Amino acid sequence: MRGSRYLTVAAAAAAVAGLLVASGWLAPARQRAAAASCRVLQVESRDGRSSDIVRLTLPSGSRHVVHHSPFALNAIAYSAAQDVTYGVADGRFPDGWHAVRIDSGGELTDLGAVGRETHHGEWSWVTGATAGAMSGNSWYVKRATSLYTVDVDPHSSGYLSATGPVLLRPWWLASGVDDFAYNPEDGLLYGVSSSAEGAVVTVNPVSGQVAKVPGERFPDATYGSVVFGPDHKLYATANWIDGRNVTYRLDGGSAVEVSTGPPLVMSDGAGCLAEPPPPPPPPPPSSSAPPPTSPSPTPSTSASPTPSSTPTSPTPPPPPSSTSSSPPPTTPSPIVPTPTPTPQPPDAIIQPIPMPQPPAPSRAAPVKAIPKPPEKRAAKARNNVKKQRRWGVAAILLVVGGGAVAARVRRAR
């Protein structure tokens, strides 16, 4: 008995919640946790022949013109799956109004006329459309009191073909709706009817039934743009009120002014658009880079060289240490002792015959000889000894030869 009572209460609560959701008064948790703001694409025409493409941020109401179209645009609807907006363009084409695609930057692509599902005639079936909304790949387009569904799935064989029409009734209430927005919670289209003095209405896309939403009304005007904001509230733009256009938000049954601008001939809206991805964060500083290397200390000798008037052969420097890519050790480099010079052989002390040298310029610093290894110095000394011996033999030969020549001269006399 108690269990059945609980089931009855739960069923009643579910029914009440369903009614509140259908009327727009109760939003699910994911809607309540929606983003704080969103961008809406709005097309605005002041001359009926061209349109400005405006990015409207809700709920702040800030506006930014992103592009200008040479055609008058209407019935736009945003496809979240493709991240593009579809609309119709009155470009005075010979086959009626064309479907266009608008990217996030406001650039337009002409898609041509919209035909029927069974055949593609010479006349576009979206000519004269004033309202548009998107549900998945189904683009709902209203023309007068008829509702068409255009397939915008690029992979479908019926891409850009229209089905319908669904006749809207009562016709007098439907005729005053110039735009609507799709509510995925109840599958209905929400708009504002100028023929009902700004009353909010719902449109059933399956049956065509149009009904007023009790207690919800905007100021009496023609509303060309109707969208749901990030707070799941209804926003509508009146084309002309007291010489200006005004965007309102419906809050608790009362219309609150959000933004305003110059008066418009026609307008339409689509949203909320996908937010652009945030810029990537800067890369963190790398911790694997080796610390800067400091210069190695210069090895020192045990004693300073004693200055002398005669140049002496300096001690050869120690061999250079091999470089390494690893960071320097934390302890200082040890002092390298000065190597003891290798003793020279006995014949290395024989010096070559001194040759006359030009006088050295005054105030010139003594030129130090380039140090050579002990082996090379010993080899050079041996070569000098050999040269001295050759010169000695040559001198003896010259003396002996000279004496023989002198003796011959004396004998000849």
Coordinates of C-alpha atoms in Angstrom, one line a residue:
M1 CA 0.0 0.0 0.0
R2 CA 2.8 2.4 1.0
G3 CA 4.7 1.5 -2.2
S4 CA 1.8 2.2 -4.4
R5 CA 1.3 5.6 -2.7
Y6 CA 5.0 6.4 -3.4
L7 CA 4.6 5.5 -7.0
T8 CA 1.5 7.7 -7.3
V9 CA 3.3 10.7 -5.9
A10 CA 6.4 10.1 -8.1
A11 CA 4.2 9.9 -11.2
A12 CA 2.4 13.1 -10.3
A13 CA 5.7 14.9 -9.7
A14 CA 7.0 13.7 -13.1
A15 CA 3.9 14.9 -14.8
V16 CA 4.2 18.4 -13.2
A17 CA 7.8 18.5 -14.2
G18 CA 7.0 17.6 -17.7
L19 CA 4.4 20.4 -17.9
L20 CA 6.9 22.9 -16.5
V21 CA 9.5 21.8 -19.0
A22 CA 7.1 22.1 -21.9
S23 CA 6.1 25.6 -20.9
G24 CA 9.8 26.6 -20.5
W25 CA 9.6 27.3 -16.8
L26 CA 11.7 24.4 -15.7
A27 CA 15.1 23.8 -17.3
P28 CA 17.1 20.6 -16.8
A29 CA 20.4 20.6 -14.9
R30 CA 22.5 20.7 -18.0
Q31 CA 20.7 23.8 -19.1
R32 CA 21.1 25.5 -15.7
A33 CA 24.8 24.7 -15.9
A34 CA 25.1 26.2 -19.4
A35 CA 27.7 28.8 -20.3
A36 CA 27.3 32.2 -18.9
S37 CA 27.3 33.8 -22.4
C38 CA 27.0 32.8 -26.0
R39 CA 27.3 34.3 -29.5
V40 CA 24.3 34.7 -31.7
L41 CA 24.5 35.3 -35.5
Q42 CA 22.0 37.9 -36.6
V43 CA 21.4 39.2 -40.2
E44 CA 20.0 42.8 -40.4
S45 CA 18.8 44.7 -43.5
R46 CA 18.0 48.4 -43.6
D47 CA 17.2 48.6 -47.3
G48 CA 15.6 45.2 -48.0
R49 CA 18.3 44.4 -50.7
S50 CA 21.4 43.7 -48.6
S51 CA 22.2 42.6 -45.1
D52 CA 24.8 43.1 -42.3
I53 CA 26.0 39.9 -40.6
V54 CA 26.2 40.8 -36.9
R55 CA 27.6 38.8 -34.0
L56 CA 25.4 39.5 -30.9
T57 CA 26.7 38.3 -27.5
L58 CA 24.1 37.3 -25.0
P59 CA 23.1 38.2 -22.3
S60 CA 25.3 41.4 -22.5
G61 CA 23.9 42.5 -25.8
S62 CA 27.2 43.7 -27.3
R63 CA 27.2 43.8 -31.1
H64 CA 30.0 43.4 -33.7
V65 CA 29.5 43.5 -37.5
V66 CA 31.5 40.7 -39.0
H67 CA 30.5 40.9 -42.7
H68 CA 28.2 42.5 -45.3
S69 CA 26.1 40.5 -47.8
P70 CA 25.1 42.0 -51.1
F71 CA 21.9 39.9 -50.8
A72 CA 19.1 40.2 -48.3
L73 CA 19.4 37.2 -45.9
N74 CA 16.6 35.6 -43.9
A75 CA 15.4 32.3 -42.2
I76 CA 18.9 31.5 -40.9
A77 CA 19.5 28.5 -38.6
Y78 CA 22.7 27.2 -37.0
S79 CA 23.9 23.6 -37.4
A80 CA 26.0 22.7 -34.3
A81 CA 27.2 19.4 -36.0
Q82 CA 28.7 21.3 -38.9
D83 CA 29.5 24.6 -37.1
V84 CA 27.9 26.6 -40.0
T85 CA 24.7 28.6 -40.4
Y86 CA 22.2 28.0 -43.2
G87 CA 20.0 30.7 -44.6
V88 CA 18.1 32.0 -47.7
A89 CA 19.3 34.8 -49.9
D90 CA 17.1 37.1 -52.1
G91 CA 19.6 37.7 -54.8
R92 CA 17.1 38.3 -57.6
F93 CA 18.1 34.9 -59.0
P94 CA 16.1 33.6 -62.0
D95 CA 15.1 30.4 -60.1
G96 CA 14.0 32.1 -56.8
W97 CA 15.8 32.5 -53.5
H98 CA 18.9 30.4 -53.0
A99 CA 20.2 28.6 -49.9
V100 CA 23.5 29.9 -48.6
R101 CA 26.0 28.7 -46.0
I102 CA 27.6 31.2 -43.6
D103 CA 30.8 30.2 -41.7
S104 CA 31.9 31.5 -38.4
G105 CA 33.7 34.5 -40.0
G106 CA 30.6 35.6 -41.9
E107 CA 31.7 34.4 -45.3
L108 CA 28.9 33.2 -47.6
T109 CA 28.7 30.3 -50.0
D110 CA 25.8 30.1 -52.6
L111 CA 24.3 26.6 -52.5
G112 CA 21.8 27.2 -55.2
A113 CA 18.0 26.6 -55.3
V114 CA 16.2 24.2 -52.9
G115 CA 14.2 21.6 -54.8
R116 CA 11.7 18.9 -53.7
E117 CA 12.6 15.5 -52.5
T118 CA 11.1 13.7 -55.5
H119 CA 12.3 16.1 -58.2
H120 CA 14.3 19.3 -58.6
G121 CA 12.2 21.9 -60.5
E122 CA 13.2 25.2 -61.8
W123 CA 11.8 27.1 -58.9
S124 CA 13.3 27.2 -55.3
W125 CA 10.9 26.1 -52.6
V126 CA 12.3 28.5 -50.0
T127 CA 11.5 31.7 -52.0
G128 CA 9.9 34.2 -49.6
A129 CA 10.9 32.3 -46.4
T130 CA 10.9 34.5 -43.3
A131 CA 11.7 32.1 -40.4
G132 CA 14.2 29.3 -39.9
A133 CA 15.4 26.9 -37.1
M134 CA 17.6 23.8 -36.9
S135 CA 17.0 20.4 -35.4
G136 CA 19.9 18.1 -36.1
N137 CA 20.2 18.0 -39.9
S138 CA 16.6 19.2 -40.4
W139 CA 16.3 22.9 -41.3
Y140 CA 12.7 24.1 -40.6
V141 CA 11.8 26.9 -43.0
K142 CA 8.5 28.9 -42.8
R143 CA 7.0 30.5 -45.8
A144 CA 3.7 32.4 -45.3
T145 CA 1.6 29.8 -43.4
S146 CA 3.5 26.7 -44.6
L147 CA 6.4 24.9 -42.9
Y148 CA 9.0 23.0 -45.0
T149 CA 11.8 20.8 -43.8
V150 CA 15.1 21.0 -45.7
D151 CA 17.7 18.2 -45.5
V152 CA 21.1 19.7 -44.8
D153 CA 23.1 16.5 -44.2
P154 CA 26.0 16.8 -46.7
H155 CA 26.2 13.0 -46.9
S156 CA 22.6 12.5 -47.7
S157 CA 21.3 11.9 -51.3
G158 CA 18.5 14.4 -50.5
Y159 CA 20.9 17.2 -49.5
L160 CA 19.2 20.6 -49.9
S161 CA 15.8 19.0 -50.8
A162 CA 12.6 20.1 -49.1
T163 CA 9.8 18.0 -47.8
G164 CA 6.3 19.2 -46.8
P165 CA 4.6 21.6 -46.6
V166 CA 3.0 21.3 -43.2
L167 CA 0.1 23.8 -43.1
L168 CA 0.1 25.9 -39.9
R169 CA -3.1 26.6 -38.1
P170 CA -4.7 28.8 -37.1
W171 CA -3.4 30.6 -40.1
W172 CA -3.9 34.2 -38.7
L173 CA -1.8 33.4 -35.7
A174 CA 0.9 31.7 -37.8
S175 CA 1.0 34.6 -40.4
G176 CA 2.4 37.0 -37.8
V177 CA 5.5 34.8 -36.9
D178 CA 8.6 36.0 -38.7
D179 CA 11.1 33.8 -36.8
F180 CA 11.3 31.0 -34.3
A181 CA 13.8 29.0 -32.3
Y182 CA 13.9 25.2 -31.7
N183 CA 13.6 23.9 -28.2
P184 CA 15.1 20.4 -27.9
E185 CA 13.4 19.8 -24.5
D186 CA 9.9 19.6 -26.0
G187 CA 10.5 19.5 -29.8
L188 CA 8.6 22.7 -30.4
L189 CA 9.4 25.9 -32.2
Y190 CA 9.0 29.2 -30.2
G191 CA 8.3 32.5 -31.8
V192 CA 6.5 35.8 -31.4
S193 CA 3.4 36.6 -33.3
S194 CA 2.8 40.2 -34.4
S195 CA -0.8 39.4 -35.2
A196 CA -1.3 38.5 -31.6
E197 CA 0.2 41.8 -30.2
G198 CA 3.6 40.2 -29.4
A199 CA 2.4 37.0 -27.7
V200 CA 4.9 34.1 -27.5
V201 CA 3.6 31.1 -29.5
T202 CA 4.7 27.5 -30.0
V203 CA 4.7 25.8 -33.4
N204 CA 4.4 22.0 -33.7
P205 CA 6.5 21.0 -36.7
V206 CA 4.7 17.7 -37.1
S207 CA 1.1 18.7 -36.7
G208 CA 1.3 22.4 -37.7
Q209 CA -0.5 23.5 -34.5
V210 CA 0.2 27.1 -33.4
A211 CA -0.6 28.0 -29.8
K212 CA -0.1 30.9 -27.4
V213 CA 2.1 30.5 -24.3
P214 CA 0.0 31.9 -21.4
G215 CA 1.4 35.0 -19.7
E216 CA 4.4 35.5 -21.9
R217 CA 4.4 38.5 -24.2
F218 CA 6.8 41.0 -25.8
P219 CA 5.9 44.7 -26.7
D220 CA 3.7 44.9 -29.8
A221 CA 6.0 44.9 -32.9
T222 CA 7.3 42.7 -35.7
Y223 CA 10.1 40.4 -34.4
G224 CA 12.4 39.3 -37.0
S225 CA 15.0 37.5 -34.8
V226 CA 14.1 35.0 -32.0
V227 CA 16.7 32.8 -30.2
F228 CA 17.2 31.0 -26.9
G229 CA 20.1 32.4 -24.9
P230 CA 22.6 30.7 -22.7
D231 CA 20.3 31.0 -19.7
H232 CA 17.5 29.2 -21.7
K233 CA 15.5 32.4 -21.9
L234 CA 13.9 33.7 -25.0
Y235 CA 15.5 36.7 -26.8
A236 CA 13.6 38.6 -29.6
T237 CA 14.6 41.6 -31.7
A238 CA 11.9 44.0 -32.8
N239 CA 12.7 45.5 -36.2
W240 CA 11.0 48.9 -35.4
I241 CA 9.9 50.4 -32.1
D242 CA 9.9 54.2 -31.8
G243 CA 12.4 54.6 -34.6
R244 CA 14.9 52.0 -33.5
N245 CA 15.4 48.2 -33.3
V246 CA 15.4 46.7 -29.8
T247 CA 16.5 43.3 -28.5
Y248 CA 14.5 42.1 -25.5
R249 CA 14.9 39.2 -23.0
L250 CA 11.8 37.6 -21.6
D251 CA 12.4 37.3 -17.9
G252 CA 9.5 36.1 -15.7
G253 CA 6.9 37.1 -18.2
S254 CA 8.3 40.6 -18.6
A255 CA 10.4 41.9 -21.5
V256 CA 13.7 43.5 -20.5
E257 CA 15.6 45.6 -23.0
V258 CA 19.1 44.3 -23.8
S259 CA 20.4 46.3 -26.7
T260 CA 19.2 48.7 -29.4
G261 CA 20.3 50.1 -32.8
P262 CA 19.0 51.7 -36.0
P263 CA 15.6 50.6 -37.3
L264 CA 15.5 47.6 -39.6
V265 CA 13.4 46.4 -42.6
M266 CA 14.0 42.7 -41.8
S267 CA 16.2 40.6 -39.5
D268 CA 16.7 37.0 -38.4
G269 CA 18.8 35.2 -35.8
A270 CA 20.5 31.9 -35.1
G271 CA 22.3 30.7 -32.0
C272 CA 24.0 29.9 -29.7
L273 CA 27.1 29.4 -31.8
A274 CA 30.0 27.2 -30.7
E275 CA 32.6 29.0 -28.7
P276 CA 36.0 29.2 -30.3
P277 CA 38.7 27.1 -28.6
P278 CA 40.8 28.9 -26.1
P279 CA 44.4 29.7 -27.1
P280 CA 46.9 27.0 -26.0
P281 CA 48.8 27.8 -22.8
P282 CA 52.4 28.8 -23.2
P283 CA 54.9 25.9 -22.8
P284 CA 56.4 25.4 -19.3
P285 CA 60.0 26.3 -18.9
S286 CA 62.3 23.4 -19.7
S287 CA 64.0 21.9 -16.6
S288 CA 66.2 19.4 -18.6
A289 CA 68.5 22.1 -20.0
P290 CA 72.1 21.9 -18.6
P291 CA 73.2 24.8 -16.4
P292 CA 75.5 27.4 -18.1
T293 CA 79.2 26.2 -18.1
S294 CA 81.8 28.2 -16.3
P295 CA 85.3 28.6 -17.7
S296 CA 87.8 26.0 -16.2
P297 CA 90.6 27.5 -14.0
T298 CA 93.9 27.9 -15.7
P299 CA 96.6 25.5 -14.4
S300 CA 99.3 27.3 -12.5
T301 CA 103.0 26.5 -12.3
S302 CA 105.0 26.0 -9.1
A303 CA 107.4 28.9 -9.8
S304 CA 107.4 32.0 -12.0
P305 CA 110.1 32.1 -14.8
T306 CA 113.2 34.2 -14.0
P307 CA 113.8 37.0 -16.5
S308 CA 117.1 36.7 -18.3
S309 CA 118.9 38.5 -21.1
T310 CA 119.5 35.3 -23.0
P311 CA 116.3 33.7 -24.4
T312 CA 115.8 30.3 -22.9
S313 CA 113.5 27.5 -24.2
P314 CA 110.4 27.6 -22.1
T315 CA 108.8 24.6 -20.7
P316 CA 106.3 23.1 -23.1
P317 CA 102.7 23.5 -21.9
P318 CA 100.7 20.4 -20.7
P319 CA 98.5 18.7 -23.3
P320 CA 95.0 20.2 -23.5
S321 CA 92.3 18.3 -21.7
S322 CA 89.5 16.7 -23.7
T323 CA 86.2 18.5 -23.8
S324 CA 83.1 16.9 -22.5
S325 CA 79.4 17.7 -22.9
S326 CA 78.6 16.9 -19.3
P327 CA 78.3 19.8 -16.9
P328 CA 81.4 20.9 -15.0
P329 CA 82.2 19.1 -11.7
T330 CA 81.3 20.8 -8.5
T331 CA 84.8 20.5 -7.1
P332 CA 87.6 22.7 -8.5
S333 CA 90.1 21.2 -11.0
P334 CA 93.3 19.9 -9.5
I335 CA 96.5 21.8 -10.2
V336 CA 98.6 20.1 -12.9
P337 CA 102.4 19.9 -11.9
T338 CA 104.9 21.2 -14.4
P339 CA 106.6 18.3 -16.2
T340 CA 110.4 18.0 -15.9
P341 CA 112.2 18.7 -19.2
T342 CA 113.8 15.7 -20.8
P343 CA 117.7 15.8 -20.6
Q344 CA 119.3 16.5 -24.0
P345 CA 122.1 14.2 -25.5
P346 CA 125.7 15.4 -25.1
D347 CA 126.0 16.5 -28.7
A348 CA 123.1 18.8 -28.3
I349 CA 125.3 21.4 -26.5
I350 CA 127.3 22.1 -29.7
Q351 CA 126.1 25.3 -31.1
P352 CA 126.2 26.2 -34.8
I353 CA 128.8 28.6 -36.2
P354 CA 127.6 32.1 -35.5
M355 CA 126.6 34.0 -38.6
P356 CA 126.6 37.8 -38.8
Q357 CA 123.2 39.2 -37.9
P358 CA 121.8 42.6 -38.7
P359 CA 121.6 45.1 -35.8
A360 CA 118.4 44.8 -33.8
P361 CA 116.2 47.8 -33.8
S362 CA 116.2 49.9 -30.7
R363 CA 113.6 49.5 -28.0
A364 CA 112.5 46.1 -29.5
A365 CA 111.5 43.4 -27.2
P366 CA 113.6 40.2 -27.4
V367 CA 112.0 37.6 -29.7
K368 CA 111.4 34.4 -27.9
A369 CA 112.1 31.2 -29.7
I370 CA 109.1 28.9 -30.4
P371 CA 109.4 26.0 -28.0
K372 CA 110.2 22.7 -29.7
P373 CA 110.0 19.2 -28.3
P374 CA 113.3 17.7 -26.9
E375 CA 113.4 15.1 -29.8
K376 CA 113.3 17.8 -32.5
R377 CA 115.9 19.9 -30.7
A378 CA 118.3 16.9 -30.5
A379 CA 117.8 16.1 -34.2
K380 CA 118.5 19.7 -35.1
A381 CA 121.7 19.6 -33.0
R382 CA 122.9 16.4 -34.7
N383 CA 122.3 18.0 -38.1
N384 CA 124.3 21.0 -37.1
V385 CA 127.2 18.8 -36.1
K386 CA 127.1 17.0 -39.4
K387 CA 127.1 20.4 -41.2
Q388 CA 130.1 21.5 -39.1
R389 CA 132.0 18.4 -40.1
R390 CA 131.3 18.9 -43.7
W391 CA 132.5 22.5 -43.5
G392 CA 135.7 21.3 -41.8
V393 CA 136.4 18.8 -44.5
A394 CA 135.7 21.3 -47.1
A395 CA 138.1 23.8 -45.4
I396 CA 140.9 21.2 -45.3
L397 CA 140.4 20.4 -48.9
L398 CA 140.6 24.0 -49.8
V399 CA 143.8 24.4 -47.8
V400 CA 145.4 21.4 -49.3
G401 CA 144.3 22.3 -52.8
G402 CA 145.5 25.8 -52.4
G403 CA 148.9 24.6 -51.3
A404 CA 149.2 22.3 -54.3
V405 CA 148.3 25.1 -56.6
A406 CA 150.9 27.4 -55.0
A407 CA 153.6 24.8 -55.3
R408 CA 152.9 24.4 -59.0
V409 CA 153.1 28.1 -59.5
R410 CA 156.5 28.2 -57.8
R411 CA 157.8 25.3 -59.9
A412 CA 156.7 27.0 -63.1
R413 CA 158.7 30.1 -62.3

